[in-house]
mmCIF file of C-alpha atoms in Angstrom:
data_model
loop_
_atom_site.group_PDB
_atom_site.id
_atom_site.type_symbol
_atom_site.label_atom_id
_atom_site.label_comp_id
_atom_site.label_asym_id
_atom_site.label_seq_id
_atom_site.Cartn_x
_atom_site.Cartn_y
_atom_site.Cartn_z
ATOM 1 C CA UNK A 55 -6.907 26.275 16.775
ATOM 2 C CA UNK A 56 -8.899 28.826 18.723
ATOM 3 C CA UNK A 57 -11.661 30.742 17.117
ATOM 4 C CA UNK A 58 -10.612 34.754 16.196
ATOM 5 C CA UNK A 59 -6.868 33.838 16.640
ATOM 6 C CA UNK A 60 -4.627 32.938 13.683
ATOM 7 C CA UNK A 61 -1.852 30.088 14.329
ATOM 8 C CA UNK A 62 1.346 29.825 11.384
ATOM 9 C CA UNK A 63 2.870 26.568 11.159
ATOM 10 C CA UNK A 64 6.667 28.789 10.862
ATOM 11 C CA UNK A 65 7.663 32.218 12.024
ATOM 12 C CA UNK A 66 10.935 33.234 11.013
ATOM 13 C CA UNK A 67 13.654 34.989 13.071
ATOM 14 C CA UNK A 68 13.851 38.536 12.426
ATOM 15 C CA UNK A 69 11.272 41.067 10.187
ATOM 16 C CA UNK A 70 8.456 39.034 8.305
ATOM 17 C CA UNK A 71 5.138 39.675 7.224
ATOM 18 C CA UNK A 72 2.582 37.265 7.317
ATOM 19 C CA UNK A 73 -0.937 36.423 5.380
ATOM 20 C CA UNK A 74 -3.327 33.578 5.824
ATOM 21 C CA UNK A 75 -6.356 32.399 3.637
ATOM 22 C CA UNK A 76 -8.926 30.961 5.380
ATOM 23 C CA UNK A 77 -11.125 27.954 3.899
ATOM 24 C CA UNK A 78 -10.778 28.682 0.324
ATOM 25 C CA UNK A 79 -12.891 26.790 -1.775
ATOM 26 C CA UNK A 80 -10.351 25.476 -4.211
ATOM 27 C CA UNK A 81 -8.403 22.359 -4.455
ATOM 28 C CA UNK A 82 -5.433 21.093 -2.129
ATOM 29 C CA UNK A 83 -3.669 19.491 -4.688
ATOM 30 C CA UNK A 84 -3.959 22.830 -6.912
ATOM 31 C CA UNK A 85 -2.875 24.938 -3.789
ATOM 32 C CA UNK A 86 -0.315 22.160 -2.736
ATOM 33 C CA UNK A 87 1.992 22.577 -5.925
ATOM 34 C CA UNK A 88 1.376 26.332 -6.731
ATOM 35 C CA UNK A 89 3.294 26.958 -3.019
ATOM 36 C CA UNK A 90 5.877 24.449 -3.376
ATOM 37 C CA UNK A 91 6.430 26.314 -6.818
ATOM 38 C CA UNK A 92 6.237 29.668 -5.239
ATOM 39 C CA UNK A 93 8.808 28.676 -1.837
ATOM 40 C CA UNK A 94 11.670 30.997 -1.927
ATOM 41 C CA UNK A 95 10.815 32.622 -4.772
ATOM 42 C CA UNK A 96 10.772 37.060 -4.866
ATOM 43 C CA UNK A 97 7.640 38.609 -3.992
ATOM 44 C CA UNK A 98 7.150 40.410 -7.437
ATOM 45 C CA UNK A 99 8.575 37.549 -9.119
ATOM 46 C CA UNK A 100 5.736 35.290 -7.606
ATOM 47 C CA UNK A 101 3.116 38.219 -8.236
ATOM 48 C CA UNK A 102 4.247 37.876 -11.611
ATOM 49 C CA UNK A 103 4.740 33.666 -12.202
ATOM 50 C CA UNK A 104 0.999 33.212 -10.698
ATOM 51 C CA UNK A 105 -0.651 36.342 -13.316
ATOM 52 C CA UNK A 106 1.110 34.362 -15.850
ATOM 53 C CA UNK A 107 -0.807 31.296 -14.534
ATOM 54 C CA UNK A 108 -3.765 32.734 -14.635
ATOM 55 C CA UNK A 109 -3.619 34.397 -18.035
ATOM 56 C CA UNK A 110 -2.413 30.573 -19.781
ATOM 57 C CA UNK A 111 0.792 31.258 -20.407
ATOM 58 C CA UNK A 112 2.863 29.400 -17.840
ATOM 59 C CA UNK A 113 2.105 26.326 -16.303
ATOM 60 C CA UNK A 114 2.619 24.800 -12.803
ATOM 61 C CA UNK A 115 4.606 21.971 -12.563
ATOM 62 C CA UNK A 116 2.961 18.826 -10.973
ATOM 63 C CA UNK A 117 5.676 17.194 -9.335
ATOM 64 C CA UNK A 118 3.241 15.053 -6.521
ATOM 65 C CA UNK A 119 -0.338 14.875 -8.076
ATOM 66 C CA UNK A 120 0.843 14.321 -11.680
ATOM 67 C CA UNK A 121 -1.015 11.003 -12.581
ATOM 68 C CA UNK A 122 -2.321 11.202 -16.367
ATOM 69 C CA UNK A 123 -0.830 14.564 -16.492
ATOM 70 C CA UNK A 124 -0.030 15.852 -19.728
ATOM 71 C CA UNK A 125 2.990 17.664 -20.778
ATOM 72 C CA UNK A 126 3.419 21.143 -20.798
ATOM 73 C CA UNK A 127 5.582 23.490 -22.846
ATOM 74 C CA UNK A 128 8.053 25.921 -21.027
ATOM 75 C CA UNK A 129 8.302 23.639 -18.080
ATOM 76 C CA UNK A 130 12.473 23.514 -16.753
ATOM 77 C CA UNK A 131 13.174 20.560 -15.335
ATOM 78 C CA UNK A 132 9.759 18.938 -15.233
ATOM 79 C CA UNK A 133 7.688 17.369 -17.734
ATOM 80 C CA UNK A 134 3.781 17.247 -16.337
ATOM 81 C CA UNK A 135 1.894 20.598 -15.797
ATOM 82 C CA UNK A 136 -1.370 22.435 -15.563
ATOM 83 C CA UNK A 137 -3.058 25.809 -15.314
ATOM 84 C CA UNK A 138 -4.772 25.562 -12.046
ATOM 85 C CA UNK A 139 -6.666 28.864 -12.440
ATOM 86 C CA UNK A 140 -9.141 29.353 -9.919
ATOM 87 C CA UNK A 141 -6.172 28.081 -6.968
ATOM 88 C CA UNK A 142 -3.336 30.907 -8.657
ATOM 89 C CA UNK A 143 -6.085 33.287 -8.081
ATOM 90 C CA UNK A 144 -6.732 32.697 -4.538
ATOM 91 C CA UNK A 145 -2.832 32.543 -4.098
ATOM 92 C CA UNK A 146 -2.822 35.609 -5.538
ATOM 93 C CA UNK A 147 -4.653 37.186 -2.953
ATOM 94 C CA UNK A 148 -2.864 35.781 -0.333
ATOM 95 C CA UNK A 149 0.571 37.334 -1.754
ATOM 96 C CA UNK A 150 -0.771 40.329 -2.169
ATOM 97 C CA UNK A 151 -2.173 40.509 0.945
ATOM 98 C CA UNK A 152 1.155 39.805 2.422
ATOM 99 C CA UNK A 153 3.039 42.222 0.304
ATOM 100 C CA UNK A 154 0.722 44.718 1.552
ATOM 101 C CA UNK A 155 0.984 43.559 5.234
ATOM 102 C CA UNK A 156 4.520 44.240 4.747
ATOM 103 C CA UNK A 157 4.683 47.919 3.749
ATOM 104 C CA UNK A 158 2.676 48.856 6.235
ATOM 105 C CA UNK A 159 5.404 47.407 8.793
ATOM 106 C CA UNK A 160 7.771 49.689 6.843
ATOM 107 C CA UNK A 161 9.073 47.012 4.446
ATOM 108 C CA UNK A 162 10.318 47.960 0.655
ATOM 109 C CA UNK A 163 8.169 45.471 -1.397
ATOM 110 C CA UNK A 164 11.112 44.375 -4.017
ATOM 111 C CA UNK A 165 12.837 42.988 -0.900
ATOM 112 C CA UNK A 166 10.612 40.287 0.139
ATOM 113 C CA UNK A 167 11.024 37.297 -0.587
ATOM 114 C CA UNK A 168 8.851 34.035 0.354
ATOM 115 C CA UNK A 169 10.331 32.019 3.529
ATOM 116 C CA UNK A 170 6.858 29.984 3.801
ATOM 117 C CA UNK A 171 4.175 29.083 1.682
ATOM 118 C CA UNK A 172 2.072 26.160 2.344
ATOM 119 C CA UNK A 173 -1.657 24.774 2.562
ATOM 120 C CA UNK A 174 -3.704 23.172 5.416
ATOM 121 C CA UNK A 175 -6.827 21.211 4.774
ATOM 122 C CA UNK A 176 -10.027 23.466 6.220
ATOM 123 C CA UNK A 177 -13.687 22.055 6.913
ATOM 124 C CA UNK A 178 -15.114 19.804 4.875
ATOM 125 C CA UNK A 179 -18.629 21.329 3.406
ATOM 126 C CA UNK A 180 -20.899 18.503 3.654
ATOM 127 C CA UNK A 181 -23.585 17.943 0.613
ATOM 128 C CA UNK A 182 -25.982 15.592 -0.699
ATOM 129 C CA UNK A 183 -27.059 15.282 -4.456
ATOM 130 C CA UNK A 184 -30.056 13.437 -5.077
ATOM 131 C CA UNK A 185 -30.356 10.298 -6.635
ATOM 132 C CA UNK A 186 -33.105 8.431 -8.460
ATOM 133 C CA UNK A 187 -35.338 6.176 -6.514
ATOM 134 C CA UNK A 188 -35.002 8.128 -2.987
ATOM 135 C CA UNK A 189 -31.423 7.616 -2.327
ATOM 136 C CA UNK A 190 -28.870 10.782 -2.257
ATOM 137 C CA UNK A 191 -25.466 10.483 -2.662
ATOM 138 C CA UNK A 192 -22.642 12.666 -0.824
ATOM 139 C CA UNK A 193 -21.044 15.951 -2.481
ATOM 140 C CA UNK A 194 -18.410 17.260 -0.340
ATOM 141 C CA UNK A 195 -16.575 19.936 -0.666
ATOM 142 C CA UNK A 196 -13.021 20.898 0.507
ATOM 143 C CA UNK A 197 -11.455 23.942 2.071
ATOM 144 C CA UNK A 198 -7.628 24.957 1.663
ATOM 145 C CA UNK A 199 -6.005 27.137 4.050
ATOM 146 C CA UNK A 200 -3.563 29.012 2.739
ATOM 147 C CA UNK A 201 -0.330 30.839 4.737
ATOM 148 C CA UNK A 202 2.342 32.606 3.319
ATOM 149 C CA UNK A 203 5.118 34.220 5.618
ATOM 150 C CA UNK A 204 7.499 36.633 3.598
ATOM 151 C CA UNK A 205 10.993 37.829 5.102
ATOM 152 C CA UNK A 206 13.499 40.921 3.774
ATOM 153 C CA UNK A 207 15.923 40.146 1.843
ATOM 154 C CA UNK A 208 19.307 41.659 2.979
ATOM 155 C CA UNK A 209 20.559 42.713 -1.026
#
């Protein structure tokens, strides 16, 4: 990928608004369920689902990264959950972002719905925590990209 020049892994036929987040510092397996969870879903629905998240009172269900994953009530269909805070609140931004980026091209917001959500692993930030006796041992930290790609719903 260039430098200055955004690249989307899918670009739908027709009118679609579009929103990336760049090297978020939250985790891929966090962001990695949240948008399978949020694919095809309604734009306000989604707005909605992840304020819910934040606020504890729905969960995400873990259907990948669910190792010694406890259960969660409310879940449909799925037993293992969590309430990845911090990554819903990123997401967040993203969708609202993209809900915004929409108006302005003249589309009504209750019509959108999500063709594409999905995550890209960023830079790694490299970092070093010191040790006893001279030695240092590595703390990285990972980046997420986020892109979401919204199209208008024909109903």
């Amino acid at each position: 990928m260039r430098l200055g020049r955004l690249n989307y892994s899918l670009t739908p036929a027709g009118r679609s608004s579009r929103a990336m987040g760049m090297e978020l510092h939250i985790s891929p397996k966090h962001a990695r369920e949240i948008c399978r969870t949020l694919r095809g879903m309604r734009a306000n629905r989604a707005r909605d689902y992840l304020e819910d998240v934040i606020a504890l009172k729905r969960p995400v269900p873990f259907k990948r990264y669910n190792r010694n994953v406890a259960h969660r009530h409310g879940l449909m269909g799925w037993d293992a959950g969590r309430y990845p805070e911090k990554a819903a609140r990123e997401v967040l931004k993203v969708l609202d972002n993209a809900i915004a980026n929409g108006e302005y091209k003249g589309m009504e917001s209750e019509k959108l719905r999500i063709y594409h959500a999905g995550t890209l692993t960023g830079r790694t930030i490299q970092g070093w925590m010191p040790r006893a006796m001279g030695r240092a041992t590595p703390k990285n930290t990972q980046t997420v990209t986020i892109e979401m790609v919204l199209t208008e719903v024909k109903s």
